[in-house]
Amino acid sequence: MSDSVTGEHDLLELMREAGDLPGHVALIMDGNGRWAGERGLPRWMGHREGMKSVRRCVEASLEAGLKHLTLYAFSRENWDRPAEEVEALMSLLVEYVERESEDLLLNGVKVRAFGDLDRLTDKARQSVQVLEATTAPGDKLQLNLAISYGSRDEILRAVRRLAEQVSRGEIMPADVDAARFEQQLYTAGWPDPDLLIRTSGELRVSNFLLWQIAYAELYVTPVLWPDFGRRELFEAILEYQRRERRFGRVSA
Ligand code: FPP
């Protein structure tokens, strides 16, 4: 049966039968601008449509039984976009919180935001903080939103913190190992992504979770983010389930 004739329900069944779900899926949501451009619309309308894909993906992740979903909502580099686009993205974040808080709470989704949040507008930062506090009891799915995030910056921040611990004599240089380093990342305590999905066909990781994706399976789809939904997520998971993960070792 080809995917084009396989219904979404069948995809869910196939996924459940295959077992071994990715516990953690990370997503680079790309292509909002092109989606809008193709329709002669302003870029912010692509982002607005992209917000609907976020909702669909959260719902589908709950349905599939994922434990962590990490979305690249806004990179440090995105601050260099035209002011009106940055403002639109900040407003969308506030709108997302207003629209989705209740359903996220009801569905057991715990939201965590990470990145250089000090750079957000006060309103956006407060919205995100309230969302984190409101959804803290969620125990079905953890939705991690990377906002004002850059992986190199995260790594440098961790290195600086370890260097400070060494200079205070709390640890020796030889004590710096992977576990200590990971404790200083925004993602401390979270499992590494098993699957990294990028939409819109670009073959790049764009400064996203560089340490954490060391052994993630990569999946790139030409679908633009506003067109990405339940079916596309399930197809990516099925592809992941067909892969053999060796973590640098040989096959069993
Ligand atoms: C990349 O598309 C997408 C972004 C920079 C922003 C992603 C934001 C959203 C999906 C909406 C808000 C999200 C939340 C969580 C509320 P692009 O603009 O780089 O597209 P292009 O490469 O086609 O120009």
Tab-separated table of C-alpha atoms and ligand atoms in Angstrom:
chain	number	residue	atom	x	y	z
A	1	MET	CA	0.000	0.000	0.000
A	2	SER	CA	1.556	3.342	-0.952
A	3	ASP	CA	1.486	6.249	1.493
A	4	SER	CA	-0.735	8.228	-0.880
A	5	VAL	CA	-3.555	5.728	-0.400
A	6	THR	CA	-2.822	4.952	3.228
A	7	GLY	CA	-5.249	6.822	5.472
A	8	GLU	CA	-4.019	8.714	8.519
A	9	HIS	CA	-5.724	6.189	10.750
A	10	ASP	CA	-3.773	3.376	9.065
A	11	LEU	CA	-0.546	5.313	9.546
A	12	LEU	CA	-1.292	5.543	13.271
A	13	GLU	CA	-1.951	1.789	13.395
A	14	LEU	CA	1.253	1.026	11.462
A	15	MET	CA	3.195	3.223	13.858
A	16	ARG	CA	1.739	1.527	16.912
A	17	GLU	CA	2.471	-1.931	15.476
A	18	ALA	CA	6.074	-0.977	14.701
A	19	GLY	CA	6.607	-0.070	18.374
A	20	ASP	CA	9.832	1.743	19.302
A	21	LEU	CA	8.460	5.259	18.997
A	22	PRO	CA	10.892	8.149	19.091
A	23	GLY	CA	10.511	9.436	22.655
A	24	HIS	CA	11.703	12.868	21.613
A	25	VAL	CA	11.030	14.565	18.274
A	26	ALA	CA	12.676	17.904	17.466
A	27	LEU	CA	11.350	20.053	14.659
A	28	ILE	CA	12.797	22.862	12.567
A	29	MET	CA	9.652	24.584	11.325
A	30	ASP	CA	10.727	26.154	8.046
A	31	GLY	CA	8.984	27.534	4.982
A	32	ASN	CA	6.404	29.949	6.392
A	33	GLY	CA	7.738	32.806	4.266
A	34	ARG	CA	7.702	30.755	1.060
A	35	TRP	CA	4.204	29.473	1.815
A	36	ALA	CA	3.006	33.088	2.070
A	37	GLY	CA	5.039	34.217	-0.961
A	38	GLU	CA	3.520	31.508	-3.154
A	39	ARG	CA	0.105	32.973	-2.349
A	40	GLY	CA	1.082	36.613	-2.708
A	41	LEU	CA	0.585	37.118	1.049
A	42	PRO	CA	2.813	38.964	3.530
A	43	ARG	CA	5.283	36.783	5.438
A	44	TRP	CA	3.493	37.203	8.770
A	45	MET	CA	0.492	35.394	7.310
A	46	GLY	CA	2.741	32.402	6.702
A	47	HIS	CA	3.781	32.494	10.361
A	48	ARG	CA	0.140	32.772	11.421
A	49	GLU	CA	-0.714	29.703	9.340
A	50	GLY	CA	2.351	28.026	10.872
A	51	MET	CA	0.811	28.498	14.296
A	52	LYS	CA	-2.042	26.211	13.224
A	53	SER	CA	0.526	23.559	12.272
A	54	VAL	CA	1.963	23.836	15.784
A	55	ARG	CA	-1.450	22.973	17.191
A	56	ARG	CA	-1.896	20.048	14.789
A	57	CYS	CA	1.542	18.702	15.647
A	58	VAL	CA	0.946	18.883	19.382
A	59	GLU	CA	-2.356	17.028	18.971
A	60	ALA	CA	-0.755	14.368	16.758
A	61	SER	CA	2.176	13.984	19.168
A	62	LEU	CA	-0.258	13.312	22.008
A	63	GLU	CA	-2.092	10.810	19.867
A	64	ALA	CA	1.120	9.042	18.882
A	65	GLY	CA	2.298	8.938	22.500
A	66	LEU	CA	5.468	11.023	22.139
A	67	LYS	CA	6.953	12.241	25.414
A	68	HIS	CA	8.933	15.281	24.190
A	69	LEU	CA	8.325	17.597	21.252
A	70	THR	CA	10.839	20.400	20.749
A	71	LEU	CA	10.031	23.194	18.303
A	72	TYR	CA	12.453	25.796	16.925
A	73	ALA	CA	10.104	28.765	17.213
A	74	PHE	CA	12.603	31.634	16.981
A	75	SER	CA	16.372	31.590	16.520
A	76	ARG	CA	18.887	34.174	17.726
A	77	GLU	CA	19.522	34.902	14.042
A	78	ASN	CA	15.810	35.693	13.571
A	79	TRP	CA	16.330	38.926	15.560
A	80	ASP	CA	18.022	40.255	12.404
A	81	ARG	CA	14.809	40.013	10.361
A	82	PRO	CA	12.863	43.217	9.544
A	83	ALA	CA	11.376	44.794	12.684
A	84	GLU	CA	7.782	44.246	11.580
A	85	GLU	CA	8.378	40.505	11.085
A	86	VAL	CA	10.023	40.198	14.517
A	87	GLU	CA	7.071	42.081	16.053
A	88	ALA	CA	4.627	39.792	14.262
A	89	LEU	CA	6.414	36.721	15.620
A	90	MET	CA	6.384	38.126	19.187
A	91	SER	CA	2.658	38.884	18.873
A	92	LEU	CA	1.997	35.391	17.570
A	93	LEU	CA	3.726	33.942	20.595
A	94	VAL	CA	1.426	35.945	22.872
A	95	GLU	CA	-1.582	34.926	20.787
A	96	TYR	CA	-0.527	31.263	20.886
A	97	VAL	CA	-0.438	31.389	24.686
A	98	GLU	CA	-3.851	33.084	24.857
A	99	ARG	CA	-5.440	30.593	22.475
A	100	GLU	CA	-3.826	27.359	23.527
A	101	SER	CA	-3.131	27.524	27.302
A	102	GLU	CA	-6.382	25.923	28.322
A	103	ASP	CA	-6.246	23.025	25.855
A	104	LEU	CA	-2.592	22.399	26.614
A	105	LEU	CA	-3.412	22.172	30.310
A	106	LEU	CA	-6.459	19.942	29.725
A	107	ASN	CA	-4.444	17.608	27.503
A	108	GLY	CA	-1.585	17.177	29.965
A	109	VAL	CA	0.997	19.134	27.968
A	110	LYS	CA	3.765	20.731	30.010
A	111	VAL	CA	5.375	23.652	28.161
A	112	ARG	CA	8.984	24.687	28.685
A	113	ALA	CA	10.589	27.618	26.884
A	114	PHE	CA	14.352	27.841	26.457
A	115	GLY	CA	16.820	30.247	24.900
A	116	ASP	CA	17.879	33.820	25.591
A	117	LEU	CA	14.435	34.785	26.882
A	118	ASP	CA	15.708	38.085	28.331
A	119	ARG	CA	15.646	39.500	24.798
A	120	LEU	CA	11.894	38.928	24.369
A	121	THR	CA	9.473	41.795	24.707
A	122	ASP	CA	8.161	42.008	28.289
A	123	LYS	CA	4.734	40.915	27.121
A	124	ALA	CA	6.016	37.868	25.240
A	125	ARG	CA	8.303	36.839	28.119
A	126	GLN	CA	5.504	37.170	30.673
A	127	SER	CA	3.107	35.182	28.474
A	128	VAL	CA	5.600	32.376	28.152
A	129	GLN	CA	6.309	32.386	31.889
A	130	VAL	CA	2.598	32.194	32.682
A	131	LEU	CA	2.197	29.355	30.177
A	132	GLU	CA	5.035	27.417	31.804
A	133	ALA	CA	3.557	27.917	35.259
A	134	THR	CA	0.004	27.034	34.152
A	135	THR	CA	0.993	23.859	32.360
A	136	ALA	CA	3.571	22.679	34.919
A	137	PRO	CA	1.393	19.731	36.081
A	138	GLY	CA	1.246	18.248	32.537
A	139	ASP	CA	2.596	14.710	32.452
A	140	LYS	CA	1.668	13.366	29.005
A	141	LEU	CA	3.838	15.414	26.666
A	142	GLN	CA	6.543	17.999	27.287
A	143	LEU	CA	6.455	20.713	24.630
A	144	ASN	CA	9.776	22.531	24.513
A	145	LEU	CA	9.796	25.855	22.675
A	146	ALA	CA	13.190	27.132	21.528
A	147	ILE	CA	12.832	30.902	21.529
A	148	SER	CA	15.693	33.319	20.868
A	149	TYR	CA	17.755	30.159	20.791
A	150	GLY	CA	21.130	29.391	19.247
A	151	SER	CA	23.041	26.208	19.928
A	152	ARG	CA	26.561	27.656	19.750
A	153	ASP	CA	25.517	30.277	22.259
A	154	GLU	CA	24.056	27.589	24.527
A	155	ILE	CA	27.319	25.630	24.335
A	156	LEU	CA	29.442	28.715	25.115
A	157	ARG	CA	27.177	29.533	28.064
A	158	ALA	CA	27.696	26.001	29.406
A	159	VAL	CA	31.479	26.243	28.925
A	160	ARG	CA	31.554	29.592	30.733
A	161	ARG	CA	29.615	28.163	33.678
A	162	LEU	CA	31.974	25.191	33.953
A	163	ALA	CA	34.992	27.504	33.718
A	164	GLU	CA	33.535	29.528	36.611
A	165	GLN	CA	33.140	26.358	38.688
A	166	VAL	CA	36.775	25.466	37.974
A	167	SER	CA	37.989	28.970	38.835
A	168	ARG	CA	36.111	28.840	42.145
A	169	GLY	CA	37.834	25.522	42.867
A	170	GLU	CA	34.522	23.626	42.984
A	171	ILE	CA	35.642	21.139	40.329
A	172	MET	CA	38.914	20.193	38.630
A	173	PRO	CA	39.349	20.515	34.818
A	174	ALA	CA	39.485	16.705	34.675
A	175	ASP	CA	35.986	16.573	36.218
A	176	VAL	CA	34.489	18.169	33.102
A	177	ASP	CA	32.741	15.289	31.385
A	178	ALA	CA	29.648	14.886	29.178
A	179	ALA	CA	27.282	14.565	32.144
A	180	ARG	CA	28.565	17.767	33.834
A	181	PHE	CA	28.472	19.609	30.531
A	182	GLU	CA	24.885	18.536	29.808
A	183	GLN	CA	23.802	19.785	33.226
A	184	GLN	CA	24.661	23.300	32.043
A	185	LEU	CA	22.607	23.153	28.838
A	186	TYR	CA	19.058	24.531	28.647
A	187	THR	CA	17.985	20.951	27.955
A	188	ALA	CA	19.472	19.521	31.179
A	189	GLY	CA	17.539	16.456	32.260
A	190	TRP	CA	15.673	16.015	28.974
A	191	PRO	CA	16.408	13.041	26.731
A	192	ASP	CA	18.256	13.775	23.493
A	193	PRO	CA	16.052	13.987	20.371
A	194	ASP	CA	15.702	10.640	18.599
A	195	LEU	CA	14.356	12.227	15.453
A	196	LEU	CA	15.012	15.668	13.968
A	197	ILE	CA	12.528	16.784	11.323
A	198	ARG	CA	13.091	19.775	9.065
A	199	THR	CA	10.421	21.059	6.742
A	200	SER	CA	10.775	22.935	3.419
A	201	GLY	CA	13.573	20.764	2.042
A	202	GLU	CA	16.593	22.660	3.379
A	203	LEU	CA	19.505	20.350	4.227
A	204	ARG	CA	20.807	22.262	7.257
A	205	VAL	CA	20.568	22.079	11.029
A	206	SER	CA	20.770	25.883	11.444
A	207	ASN	CA	22.385	26.071	14.877
A	208	PHE	CA	19.696	23.905	16.504
A	209	LEU	CA	20.576	21.526	19.368
A	210	LEU	CA	24.028	20.739	17.942
A	211	TRP	CA	25.186	18.764	20.991
A	212	GLN	CA	21.860	17.034	21.583
A	213	ILE	CA	21.300	15.720	18.015
A	214	ALA	CA	24.594	13.803	17.892
A	215	TYR	CA	22.763	10.518	17.222
A	216	ALA	CA	19.352	11.759	16.093
A	217	GLU	CA	17.893	10.412	12.873
A	218	LEU	CA	17.425	13.238	10.378
A	219	TYR	CA	14.285	13.556	8.272
A	220	VAL	CA	13.832	16.338	5.743
A	221	THR	CA	10.543	16.841	3.954
A	222	PRO	CA	9.870	19.279	1.101
A	223	VAL	CA	6.513	20.159	2.709
A	224	LEU	CA	6.404	23.788	3.894
A	225	TRP	CA	5.659	24.210	7.609
A	226	PRO	CA	2.101	25.605	7.197
A	227	ASP	CA	1.230	22.460	5.205
A	228	PHE	CA	2.745	20.116	7.791
A	229	GLY	CA	0.285	18.225	9.956
A	230	ARG	CA	-0.740	14.935	11.447
A	231	ARG	CA	-0.127	12.838	8.313
A	232	GLU	CA	3.321	14.334	7.735
A	233	LEU	CA	4.338	13.782	11.371
A	234	PHE	CA	3.193	10.165	11.281
A	235	GLU	CA	5.045	9.586	7.984
A	236	ALA	CA	8.249	10.932	9.542
A	237	ILE	CA	7.832	8.668	12.571
A	238	LEU	CA	7.214	5.632	10.346
A	239	GLU	CA	10.390	6.433	8.409
A	240	TYR	CA	12.267	6.676	11.727
A	241	GLN	CA	10.895	3.278	12.727
A	242	ARG	CA	12.271	1.768	9.504
A	243	ARG	CA	15.775	3.030	10.243
A	244	GLU	CA	18.391	1.010	12.069
A	245	ARG	CA	20.036	3.060	14.792
A	246	ARG	CA	23.570	1.893	15.502
A	247	PHE	CA	25.025	4.747	17.603
A	248	GLY	CA	28.400	4.160	15.902
A	249	ARG	CA	28.344	0.424	16.575
A	250	VAL	CA	27.874	-2.456	14.097
A	251	SER	CA	24.512	-4.171	13.488
A	252	ALA	CA	23.318	-6.682	16.050
B	1	FPP	C1	10.718	29.673	9.530
B	1	FPP	O1	10.074	30.026	8.321
B	1	FPP	C2	9.856	29.887	10.674
B	1	FPP	C3	10.067	30.805	11.672
B	1	FPP	C4	11.222	31.704	11.668
B	1	FPP	C5	9.126	31.001	12.791
B	1	FPP	C6	8.335	29.817	13.227
B	1	FPP	C7	7.106	30.314	13.919
B	1	FPP	C8	5.897	29.744	13.861
B	1	FPP	C9	5.646	28.445	13.215
B	1	FPP	C10	4.672	30.393	14.441
B	1	FPP	C11	4.665	30.650	15.881
B	1	FPP	C12	5.100	29.520	16.726
B	1	FPP	C13	4.675	29.344	17.983
B	1	FPP	C14	5.222	28.262	18.813
B	1	FPP	C15	3.663	30.214	18.554
B	1	FPP	P1	10.747	31.140	7.399
B	1	FPP	O2	10.143	32.438	7.731
B	1	FPP	O3	12.245	31.093	7.545
B	1	FPP	O4	10.313	30.629	5.969
B	1	FPP	P2	11.114	30.840	4.604
B	1	FPP	O5	12.418	30.098	4.739
B	1	FPP	O6	10.203	30.226	3.596
B	1	FPP	O7	11.296	32.314	4.432
